[in-house]
mmCIF file of C-alpha atoms in Angstrom:
data_model
loop_
_atom_site.group_PDB
_atom_site.id
_atom_site.type_symbol
_atom_site.label_atom_id
_atom_site.label_comp_id
_atom_site.label_asym_id
_atom_site.label_seq_id
_atom_site.Cartn_x
_atom_site.Cartn_y
_atom_site.Cartn_z
ATOM 1 C CA MET A 1 0.000 0.000 0.000
ATOM 2 C CA PRO A 2 1.549 3.321 -0.999
ATOM 3 C CA ASN A 3 2.067 5.824 1.768
ATOM 4 C CA LYS A 4 -0.078 8.823 0.742
ATOM 5 C CA ASN A 5 0.482 10.397 4.125
ATOM 6 C CA ALA A 6 4.265 10.263 3.918
ATOM 7 C CA ILE A 7 5.669 12.606 6.500
ATOM 8 C CA ASP A 8 9.094 13.229 7.929
ATOM 9 C CA PRO A 9 8.262 12.564 11.604
ATOM 10 C CA PRO A 10 11.255 14.425 13.120
ATOM 11 C CA ALA A 11 10.657 17.485 10.906
ATOM 12 C CA TYR A 12 6.908 17.374 11.595
ATOM 13 C CA LEU A 13 7.524 17.102 15.333
ATOM 14 C CA GLU A 14 9.868 20.102 15.303
ATOM 15 C CA LEU A 15 7.366 22.137 13.280
ATOM 16 C CA MET A 16 4.467 21.280 15.593
ATOM 17 C CA GLN A 17 6.535 22.048 18.681
ATOM 18 C CA THR A 18 7.215 25.490 17.261
ATOM 19 C CA ILE A 19 3.672 26.181 16.056
ATOM 20 C CA LEU A 20 1.899 24.848 19.151
ATOM 21 C CA ASP A 21 4.584 25.910 21.621
ATOM 22 C CA ILE A 22 4.489 22.479 23.280
ATOM 23 C CA PRO A 23 7.959 21.299 24.254
ATOM 24 C CA VAL A 24 8.780 17.620 23.830
ATOM 25 C CA ARG A 25 11.639 16.282 25.922
ATOM 26 C CA GLU A 26 14.575 14.953 23.963
ATOM 27 C CA GLU A 27 14.159 11.472 25.478
ATOM 28 C CA TRP A 28 10.537 11.348 24.219
ATOM 29 C CA LYS A 29 11.211 12.388 20.620
ATOM 30 C CA ALA A 30 12.045 8.926 19.245
ATOM 31 C CA GLY A 31 8.794 7.498 20.637
ATOM 32 C CA VAL A 32 6.718 10.447 19.423
ATOM 33 C CA CYS A 33 8.212 10.069 15.943
ATOM 34 C CA LEU A 34 7.301 6.362 15.925
ATOM 35 C CA HIS A 35 3.709 7.267 16.812
ATOM 36 C CA LEU A 36 3.550 9.921 14.080
ATOM 37 C CA ALA A 37 4.780 7.433 11.466
ATOM 38 C CA ASN A 38 2.285 4.838 12.698
ATOM 39 C CA ALA A 39 -0.564 7.378 12.561
ATOM 40 C CA ALA A 40 0.319 8.124 8.923
ATOM 41 C CA ARG A 41 0.183 4.391 8.106
ATOM 42 C CA MET A 42 -3.209 4.072 9.841
ATOM 43 C CA ALA A 43 -4.512 7.070 7.884
ATOM 44 C CA ASP A 44 -3.483 5.326 4.650
ATOM 45 C CA ILE A 45 -5.475 2.228 5.641
ATOM 46 C CA LEU A 46 -8.565 4.270 6.467
ATOM 47 C CA GLU A 47 -8.354 6.355 3.315
ATOM 48 C CA ALA A 48 -8.059 3.183 1.209
ATOM 49 C CA ALA A 49 -11.390 1.838 2.518
ATOM 50 C CA ASP A 50 -13.992 1.546 -0.230
ATOM 51 C CA LEU A 51 -16.901 3.549 1.170
ATOM 52 C CA ASP A 52 -20.060 4.737 -0.520
ATOM 53 C CA PRO A 53 -19.852 8.548 -0.344
ATOM 54 C CA ASP A 54 -23.666 8.756 -0.389
ATOM 55 C CA SER A 55 -24.250 6.616 2.708
ATOM 56 C CA LEU A 56 -23.860 7.215 6.401
ATOM 57 C CA VAL A 57 -24.088 4.549 9.087
ATOM 58 C CA LEU A 58 -23.930 5.877 12.606
ATOM 59 C CA ALA A 59 -22.657 3.851 15.524
ATOM 60 C CA GLY A 60 -24.887 3.104 18.507
ATOM 61 C CA THR A 61 -24.738 5.585 21.371
ATOM 62 C CA PHE A 62 -24.630 4.595 25.032
ATOM 63 C CA THR A 63 -27.118 6.541 27.161
ATOM 64 C CA PRO A 64 -26.951 6.028 30.926
ATOM 65 C CA ASP A 65 -30.289 5.427 32.621
ATOM 66 C CA SER A 66 -31.060 6.761 36.098
ATOM 67 C CA GLY A 67 -32.480 3.325 37.000
ATOM 68 C CA GLY A 68 -29.079 1.719 36.575
ATOM 69 C CA GLU A 69 -29.952 -0.211 33.400
ATOM 70 C CA ARG A 70 -27.827 0.209 30.354
ATOM 71 C CA THR A 71 -29.552 1.231 27.177
ATOM 72 C CA THR A 72 -28.223 1.944 23.729
ATOM 73 C CA THR A 73 -29.701 3.808 20.858
ATOM 74 C CA GLU A 74 -28.809 2.159 17.588
ATOM 75 C CA THR A 75 -29.474 3.389 14.097
ATOM 76 C CA THR A 76 -30.166 0.645 11.601
ATOM 77 C CA PRO A 77 -29.944 1.243 7.872
#
């Protein structure tokens, strides 16, 4: 699968640190870069999914009940 979301994790991390003004400790940078590269790979998988652009299927939603029972609201196509 080609990597459409190819990024340079170290360069991206440095850019985001500057833009967001969020310092990342030097000892964390290797791990953060691994996560950024993994996120790009996951984005490729999701973007490759064959979805019908004219359909929408919503996930069920958990709604707590004051009586202690669990209920869900599900939308069925």
